[in-house]
Amino acid sequence: MKFSLFVHMERLDASQNHKRLYEEFVQLCEIADKGGMHAIWTGEHHGMDFTIAPNPFVTIADLARRTTNVRLGTGTVIAPFWHPIKLAGEAAMTDIITGGRLDLGIARGAYNFEYERLMPGLDAWGAGQRMRELIPAVKGVWDGDYAHDGEFWTFPSTTSAPKPLQAPIPIWVAARDPNSHEFAVANGCNVQVTPLWNGDPEIESLMGRFNAACEKAPDVARPKIMLLLHTYVGSDSNDIAQASRELSVYYNYFFAWFKNEKPIHQGLIERLTEEDMAANANLSPEVMHKNLPVGTADEVIARLKAYEAMGYDEYSFWIDTGMSFERKKASLERFIRDVMPAFSE
């Protein structure tokens, strides 16, 4: 099983400086590269200081000059916000800039907040349909002299300018329901999954859906599947307890953004009260500790060994947690030093 870092900028209050946050983001990516991780993933979000990532291709182009070995992936671009010709060309240019290290992760998107601002009236179903049309079209534009007449886009014969360095760039689809797994596998795409905080039953179920999709497409080479989870390698019991509390706060804010009900000012959502968070018992620190790889190095290794045994090809360390940079850095360094060697061949 390979290991990657899933990371964005996070701004939780108005005192934080965007430039400093980017510098800290880069430092985490450099640690991942020097530490022997397989890949770095960073995504696309708009108008949300909770996850600052307006264009992953810009960020990846910068990381290409600051890193040497890691692959650099979009985790993920939001399909309905892209025209197939534009996505094909920008991805191809980024692939050239990275020296052929690009992986293209694509999703339908998660936040109505973004749909309302970039494509009013769009819902998750419509976004998913656009993703299903987008991916074959992007592949066609990369192949060249491709014309498209679909439900959402129509254009005459077009070739990507430039062409990607890789032939082709690996595409990953963020999938949860069985139909998404089947679409990804049938179209020769790898699969990204995240059970959020739901624990081992959901992790096993997601692998089951992937395996079933592979069985339905016996003529397609089995793609890869990546598991994305919040992770924390702690130094002692107090450190681990603090991480569990911090992850509880993070997920409370995650769902506040997802529900799209709280007032937002200058890109920051209205602060949640202790009562707000206590009301979400399913997001308690105890649930975070129970369901996520949060613990000592040995405890995290045991969890990850179980995921490897299920068949996951890649494990992505989701480091966006609302923690301080120093705490993120320390956990990542412990993961590289104390966890990853247990999986070396």
CSV table of C-alpha atoms in Angstrom, one decimal:
chain,number,residue,atom,x,y,z
A,1,MET,CA,0.0,0.0,0.0
A,2,LYS,CA,1.3,3.4,-1.0
A,3,PHE,CA,1.0,6.6,1.1
A,4,SER,CA,0.0,10.1,0.1
A,5,LEU,CA,-0.8,13.4,1.7
A,6,PHE,CA,-4.2,15.1,1.2
A,7,VAL,CA,-3.8,18.8,2.1
A,8,HIS,CA,-5.2,22.3,1.6
A,9,MET,CA,-4.9,25.7,3.3
A,10,GLU,CA,-7.3,26.2,6.2
A,11,ARG,CA,-8.3,29.5,7.7
A,12,LEU,CA,-10.5,29.3,10.8
A,13,ASP,CA,-10.4,32.9,12.1
A,14,ALA,CA,-9.7,36.4,10.8
A,15,SER,CA,-6.3,36.6,12.6
A,16,GLN,CA,-4.7,34.1,10.2
A,17,ASN,CA,-2.7,35.4,7.3
A,18,HIS,CA,-3.3,33.9,3.9
A,19,LYS,CA,0.3,34.1,2.8
A,20,ARG,CA,1.6,32.5,6.0
A,21,LEU,CA,-1.0,29.7,5.6
A,22,TYR,CA,0.3,29.0,2.1
A,23,GLU,CA,3.9,28.9,3.3
A,24,GLU,CA,2.8,26.3,5.9
A,25,PHE,CA,1.0,24.3,3.3
A,26,VAL,CA,4.1,24.2,1.2
A,27,GLN,CA,6.2,23.1,4.1
A,28,LEU,CA,3.9,20.1,4.7
A,29,CYS,CA,4.2,19.2,1.0
A,30,GLU,CA,8.0,19.4,1.2
A,31,ILE,CA,8.0,17.1,4.2
A,32,ALA,CA,5.8,14.6,2.3
A,33,ASP,CA,8.1,14.7,-0.7
A,34,LYS,CA,11.4,14.3,1.3
A,35,GLY,CA,9.8,11.7,3.5
A,36,GLY,CA,9.1,9.3,0.6
A,37,MET,CA,5.4,9.7,0.3
A,38,HIS,CA,4.0,8.6,-3.1
A,39,ALA,CA,1.8,11.6,-3.9
A,40,ILE,CA,0.3,14.9,-2.7
A,41,TRP,CA,-3.4,15.7,-3.4
A,42,THR,CA,-5.0,19.1,-3.2
A,43,GLY,CA,-8.4,20.1,-4.4
A,44,GLU,CA,-10.8,22.8,-5.6
A,45,HIS,CA,-13.0,25.0,-3.5
A,46,HIS,CA,-14.4,28.5,-3.9
A,47,GLY,CA,-15.2,31.3,-1.5
A,48,MET,CA,-14.6,29.1,1.6
A,49,ASP,CA,-11.7,30.0,4.0
A,50,PHE,CA,-12.5,26.6,5.6
A,51,THR,CA,-10.8,25.0,2.6
A,52,ILE,CA,-8.8,27.4,0.5
A,53,ALA,CA,-8.1,25.9,-2.9
A,54,PRO,CA,-9.4,28.0,-5.9
A,55,ASN,CA,-7.4,26.3,-8.6
A,56,PRO,CA,-5.4,23.1,-7.9
A,57,PHE,CA,-3.5,23.4,-11.1
A,58,VAL,CA,-1.9,26.7,-10.0
A,59,THR,CA,-0.9,25.1,-6.7
A,60,ILE,CA,0.4,22.0,-8.3
A,61,ALA,CA,2.5,24.0,-10.8
A,62,ASP,CA,4.2,25.7,-7.9
A,63,LEU,CA,4.7,22.4,-6.0
A,64,ALA,CA,6.3,20.9,-9.1
A,65,ARG,CA,9.2,23.3,-8.6
A,66,ARG,CA,9.4,22.6,-4.9
A,67,THR,CA,9.3,18.8,-4.9
A,68,THR,CA,11.2,16.1,-6.7
A,69,ASN,CA,9.6,12.6,-6.4
A,70,VAL,CA,6.0,12.8,-5.4
A,71,ARG,CA,3.1,12.6,-7.8
A,72,LEU,CA,0.9,15.6,-7.7
A,73,GLY,CA,-2.9,15.1,-7.8
A,74,THR,CA,-6.1,17.1,-7.9
A,75,GLY,CA,-8.1,15.8,-5.1
A,76,THR,CA,-10.4,16.8,-6.6
A,77,VAL,CA,-11.5,19.2,-9.4
A,78,ILE,CA,-15.3,19.9,-9.3
A,79,ALA,CA,-16.6,18.6,-12.6
A,80,PRO,CA,-19.6,20.9,-13.2
A,81,PHE,CA,-17.3,24.0,-12.9
A,82,TRP,CA,-15.2,22.9,-15.9
A,83,HIS,CA,-15.7,22.8,-19.7
A,84,PRO,CA,-14.1,19.6,-21.2
A,85,ILE,CA,-11.8,21.5,-23.5
A,86,LYS,CA,-10.6,23.8,-20.7
A,87,LEU,CA,-10.0,21.0,-18.3
A,88,ALA,CA,-8.2,18.9,-20.9
A,89,GLY,CA,-5.9,21.7,-21.8
A,90,GLU,CA,-5.1,22.9,-18.3
A,91,ALA,CA,-4.5,19.4,-17.0
A,92,ALA,CA,-2.2,18.7,-20.0
A,93,MET,CA,-0.2,21.9,-19.4
A,94,THR,CA,0.1,21.0,-15.7
A,95,ASP,CA,1.3,17.5,-16.7
A,96,ILE,CA,4.1,19.0,-18.8
A,97,ILE,CA,5.1,21.4,-16.0
A,98,THR,CA,5.2,18.6,-13.4
A,99,GLY,CA,7.3,16.4,-15.7
A,100,GLY,CA,4.5,13.8,-16.1
A,101,ARG,CA,3.7,13.6,-12.4
A,102,LEU,CA,0.0,14.7,-12.6
A,103,ASP,CA,-3.0,12.6,-11.4
A,104,LEU,CA,-6.4,14.0,-12.2
A,105,GLY,CA,-9.0,13.5,-9.5
A,106,ILE,CA,-12.5,14.5,-10.4
A,107,ALA,CA,-15.7,14.8,-8.3
A,108,ARG,CA,-19.2,16.1,-8.6
A,109,GLY,CA,-18.6,18.5,-5.6
A,110,ALA,CA,-20.0,18.4,-2.1
A,111,TYR,CA,-21.1,21.9,-1.1
A,112,ASN,CA,-24.4,23.6,-2.1
A,113,PHE,CA,-22.6,26.8,-1.0
A,114,GLU,CA,-20.4,26.5,-4.1
A,115,TYR,CA,-23.2,25.4,-6.4
A,116,GLU,CA,-25.3,28.4,-5.5
A,117,ARG,CA,-22.5,30.8,-6.4
A,118,LEU,CA,-21.0,29.2,-9.5
A,119,MET,CA,-24.0,27.3,-11.0
A,120,PRO,CA,-27.2,28.4,-9.3
A,121,GLY,CA,-29.9,25.7,-9.4
A,122,LEU,CA,-27.4,22.9,-9.6
A,123,ASP,CA,-27.8,19.9,-7.2
A,124,ALA,CA,-25.7,16.9,-6.5
A,125,TRP,CA,-27.6,14.7,-9.0
A,126,GLY,CA,-27.1,17.2,-11.8
A,127,ALA,CA,-23.4,17.6,-10.9
A,128,GLY,CA,-22.9,13.9,-11.0
A,129,GLN,CA,-24.5,13.7,-14.5
A,130,ARG,CA,-22.1,16.4,-15.7
A,131,MET,CA,-19.2,14.5,-14.3
A,132,ARG,CA,-20.2,11.4,-16.2
A,133,GLU,CA,-20.3,13.4,-19.5
A,134,LEU,CA,-17.1,15.3,-18.7
A,135,ILE,CA,-14.7,12.5,-18.2
A,136,PRO,CA,-15.1,10.7,-21.6
A,137,ALA,CA,-15.1,14.1,-23.3
A,138,VAL,CA,-11.7,15.1,-21.7
A,139,LYS,CA,-10.3,11.7,-22.8
A,140,GLY,CA,-11.5,12.4,-26.3
A,141,VAL,CA,-10.0,15.9,-26.4
A,142,TRP,CA,-6.6,14.4,-25.3
A,143,ASP,CA,-6.8,11.8,-28.1
A,144,GLY,CA,-7.5,14.7,-30.5
A,145,ASP,CA,-9.9,15.6,-33.4
A,146,TYR,CA,-12.8,14.9,-31.0
A,147,ALA,CA,-16.2,16.4,-31.5
A,148,HIS,CA,-18.9,16.3,-28.8
A,149,ASP,CA,-22.7,16.6,-28.8
A,150,GLY,CA,-23.9,15.9,-25.3
A,151,GLU,CA,-26.5,17.1,-22.8
A,152,PHE,CA,-24.3,19.7,-21.2
A,153,TRP,CA,-21.6,20.5,-23.8
A,154,THR,CA,-21.5,20.7,-27.6
A,155,PHE,CA,-18.4,21.5,-29.6
A,156,PRO,CA,-16.8,20.7,-33.0
A,157,SER,CA,-13.7,18.7,-33.5
A,158,THR,CA,-11.0,19.8,-31.0
A,159,THR,CA,-7.6,18.6,-29.9
A,160,SER,CA,-6.0,19.5,-26.6
A,161,ALA,CA,-3.3,22.2,-26.8
A,162,PRO,CA,-1.0,21.1,-25.5
A,163,LYS,CA,-1.1,17.3,-25.3
A,164,PRO,CA,-0.3,15.7,-21.9
A,165,LEU,CA,3.1,14.3,-21.4
A,166,GLN,CA,1.6,11.1,-20.0
A,167,ALA,CA,-0.5,9.0,-22.3
A,168,PRO,CA,-2.9,9.3,-20.7
A,169,ILE,CA,-3.0,11.2,-17.4
A,170,PRO,CA,-4.4,8.8,-14.8
A,171,ILE,CA,-8.0,9.8,-13.8
A,172,TRP,CA,-9.4,9.2,-10.4
A,173,VAL,CA,-13.2,9.4,-9.6
A,174,ALA,CA,-14.4,10.3,-6.1
A,175,ALA,CA,-17.0,7.5,-5.6
A,176,ARG,CA,-19.4,6.5,-2.9
A,177,ASP,CA,-22.6,4.9,-4.4
A,178,PRO,CA,-22.4,1.7,-6.4
A,179,ASN,CA,-23.3,3.5,-9.7
A,180,SER,CA,-20.3,5.8,-9.3
A,181,HIS,CA,-18.0,2.9,-8.7
A,182,GLU,CA,-19.4,1.2,-11.8
A,183,PHE,CA,-19.0,4.3,-13.9
A,184,ALA,CA,-15.4,4.8,-12.8
A,185,VAL,CA,-14.3,1.2,-13.4
A,186,ALA,CA,-16.1,0.9,-16.8
A,187,ASN,CA,-14.4,4.1,-17.9
A,188,GLY,CA,-10.9,2.9,-16.9
A,189,CYS,CA,-10.6,5.4,-14.0
A,190,ASN,CA,-9.1,4.8,-10.5
A,191,VAL,CA,-11.3,5.4,-7.5
A,192,GLN,CA,-11.0,7.7,-4.5
A,193,VAL,CA,-13.1,7.0,-1.4
A,194,THR,CA,-13.6,8.6,2.0
A,195,PRO,CA,-15.8,7.3,4.7
A,196,LEU,CA,-15.3,10.5,6.6
A,197,TRP,CA,-15.7,9.6,10.3
A,198,ASN,CA,-17.9,6.5,9.8
A,199,GLY,CA,-15.3,3.9,10.6
A,200,ASP,CA,-14.6,0.3,9.6
A,201,PRO,CA,-18.1,-0.8,8.4
A,202,GLU,CA,-18.2,2.0,5.8
A,203,ILE,CA,-14.5,1.3,4.8
A,204,GLU,CA,-15.4,-2.3,4.2
A,205,SER,CA,-18.6,-1.4,2.4
A,206,LEU,CA,-16.8,1.0,0.0
A,207,MET,CA,-14.3,-1.7,-0.9
A,208,GLY,CA,-17.2,-4.1,-1.4
A,209,ARG,CA,-18.8,-1.7,-3.9
A,210,PHE,CA,-15.5,-1.3,-5.7
A,211,ASN,CA,-15.0,-5.1,-6.0
A,212,ALA,CA,-18.6,-5.5,-7.2
A,213,ALA,CA,-18.0,-2.9,-9.9
A,214,CYS,CA,-14.8,-4.7,-11.0
A,215,GLU,CA,-16.7,-7.9,-11.3
A,216,LYS,CA,-19.2,-6.3,-13.5
A,217,ALA,CA,-16.5,-5.1,-15.9
A,218,PRO,CA,-14.3,-8.2,-16.4
A,219,ASP,CA,-12.8,-6.9,-19.6
A,220,VAL,CA,-11.4,-3.8,-18.0
A,221,ALA,CA,-8.1,-3.9,-16.2
A,222,ARG,CA,-8.6,-3.6,-12.5
A,223,PRO,CA,-8.0,0.1,-11.5
A,224,LYS,CA,-6.6,1.3,-8.2
A,225,ILE,CA,-8.5,2.4,-5.2
A,226,MET,CA,-7.4,5.0,-2.7
A,227,LEU,CA,-8.7,5.4,0.9
A,228,LEU,CA,-8.7,9.0,2.3
A,229,LEU,CA,-9.0,9.4,6.1
A,230,HIS,CA,-8.1,12.0,8.7
A,231,THR,CA,-5.1,10.7,10.5
A,232,TYR,CA,-3.1,11.6,13.6
A,233,VAL,CA,-0.1,9.9,15.1
A,234,GLY,CA,0.3,11.1,18.7
A,235,SER,CA,3.1,11.3,21.1
A,236,ASP,CA,1.2,10.3,24.2
A,237,SER,CA,-2.3,9.8,25.5
A,238,ASN,CA,-2.9,13.5,26.2
A,239,ASP,CA,-1.7,14.4,22.7
A,240,ILE,CA,-4.1,11.8,21.2
A,241,ALA,CA,-7.0,13.1,23.3
A,242,GLN,CA,-6.4,16.6,22.1
A,243,ALA,CA,-6.3,15.4,18.5
A,244,SER,CA,-9.6,13.7,19.0
A,245,ARG,CA,-11.2,16.9,20.3
A,246,GLU,CA,-9.7,18.9,17.5
A,247,LEU,CA,-11.1,16.5,14.9
A,248,SER,CA,-14.5,16.7,16.6
A,249,VAL,CA,-14.5,20.5,16.2
A,250,TYR,CA,-13.3,20.1,12.5
A,251,TYR,CA,-16.2,17.8,11.6
A,252,ASN,CA,-18.7,20.1,13.3
A,253,TYR,CA,-17.5,22.9,11.1
A,254,PHE,CA,-17.4,20.6,8.1
A,255,PHE,CA,-21.1,19.8,8.5
A,256,ALA,CA,-22.0,23.4,9.2
A,257,TRP,CA,-20.6,24.3,5.8
A,258,PHE,CA,-22.3,21.2,4.3
A,259,LYS,CA,-25.7,22.1,5.7
A,260,ASN,CA,-25.2,25.7,4.4
A,261,GLU,CA,-27.4,27.3,7.1
A,262,LYS,CA,-25.0,29.4,9.1
A,263,PRO,CA,-24.2,33.1,8.2
A,264,ILE,CA,-20.8,33.6,6.5
A,265,HIS,CA,-18.8,36.8,6.6
A,266,GLN,CA,-15.5,37.4,4.8
A,267,GLY,CA,-15.3,33.7,3.9
A,268,LEU,CA,-15.6,32.6,7.5
A,269,ILE,CA,-18.7,30.8,8.9
A,270,GLU,CA,-20.3,32.0,12.1
A,271,ARG,CA,-18.5,30.4,15.1
A,272,LEU,CA,-20.2,27.4,16.6
A,273,THR,CA,-20.9,27.3,20.3
A,274,GLU,CA,-20.0,24.6,22.7
A,275,GLU,CA,-23.7,23.8,22.8
A,276,ASP,CA,-23.9,23.5,19.0
A,277,MET,CA,-21.1,21.0,19.0
A,278,ALA,CA,-22.3,19.0,22.0
A,279,ALA,CA,-25.6,18.5,20.2
A,280,ASN,CA,-23.8,16.4,17.6
A,281,ALA,CA,-23.1,13.3,19.6
A,282,ASN,CA,-22.1,11.4,16.4
A,283,LEU,CA,-19.2,13.8,16.0
A,284,SER,CA,-17.9,13.6,19.6
A,285,PRO,CA,-14.2,13.2,20.4
A,286,GLU,CA,-14.9,9.6,21.5
A,287,VAL,CA,-16.3,8.8,18.1
A,288,MET,CA,-13.3,10.4,16.3
A,289,HIS,CA,-10.9,8.3,18.4
A,290,LYS,CA,-12.8,5.1,17.8
A,291,ASN,CA,-13.4,5.5,14.1
A,292,LEU,CA,-10.3,7.2,12.7
A,293,PRO,CA,-6.6,6.3,12.7
A,294,VAL,CA,-5.9,8.5,15.7
A,295,GLY,CA,-3.4,7.0,18.2
A,296,THR,CA,0.1,5.9,18.7
A,297,ALA,CA,2.2,4.8,15.8
A,298,ASP,CA,1.6,1.1,16.6
A,299,GLU,CA,-2.2,1.7,16.8
A,300,VAL,CA,-2.2,3.6,13.5
A,301,ILE,CA,-0.1,0.8,11.9
A,302,ALA,CA,-2.6,-1.8,13.0
A,303,ARG,CA,-5.5,0.1,11.5
A,304,LEU,CA,-3.7,0.7,8.2
A,305,LYS,CA,-2.6,-3.0,8.0
A,306,ALA,CA,-6.3,-3.9,8.1
A,307,TYR,CA,-7.0,-1.5,5.2
A,308,GLU,CA,-4.2,-2.9,3.2
A,309,ALA,CA,-5.6,-6.4,3.8
A,310,MET,CA,-9.0,-5.3,2.5
A,311,GLY,CA,-7.2,-4.4,-0.8
A,312,TYR,CA,-6.7,-0.7,-0.7
A,313,ASP,CA,-3.8,0.3,-3.0
A,314,GLU,CA,-3.2,3.8,-1.6
A,315,TYR,CA,-3.8,5.4,1.8
A,316,SER,CA,-4.1,9.2,1.9
A,317,PHE,CA,-3.3,11.0,5.1
A,318,TRP,CA,-5.9,13.8,5.3
A,319,ILE,CA,-4.2,16.5,7.3
A,320,ASP,CA,-6.8,19.2,7.2
A,321,THR,CA,-8.0,19.2,10.8
A,322,GLY,CA,-8.1,22.7,12.2
A,323,MET,CA,-5.0,21.9,14.3
A,324,SER,CA,-2.0,24.3,14.5
A,325,PHE,CA,0.7,23.9,11.9
A,326,GLU,CA,3.1,22.7,14.5
A,327,ARG,CA,0.7,19.8,15.5
A,328,LYS,CA,0.1,18.8,11.9
A,329,LYS,CA,3.8,18.9,11.2
A,330,ALA,CA,4.7,16.8,14.2
A,331,SER,CA,2.0,14.2,13.4
A,332,LEU,CA,3.1,14.0,9.7
A,333,GLU,CA,6.8,13.5,10.7
A,334,ARG,CA,5.8,10.8,13.2
A,335,PHE,CA,3.8,9.1,10.4
A,336,ILE,CA,6.7,9.1,8.0
A,337,ARG,CA,9.3,8.1,10.6
A,338,ASP,CA,7.3,5.5,12.6
A,339,VAL,CA,4.4,4.3,10.5
A,340,MET,CA,5.5,4.1,6.9
A,341,PRO,CA,8.5,1.8,7.5
A,342,ALA,CA,6.1,-0.9,8.7
A,343,PHE,CA,4.8,-1.1,5.1
A,344,SER,CA,8.1,-1.1,3.2
A,345,GLU,CA,8.7,-4.1,0.9
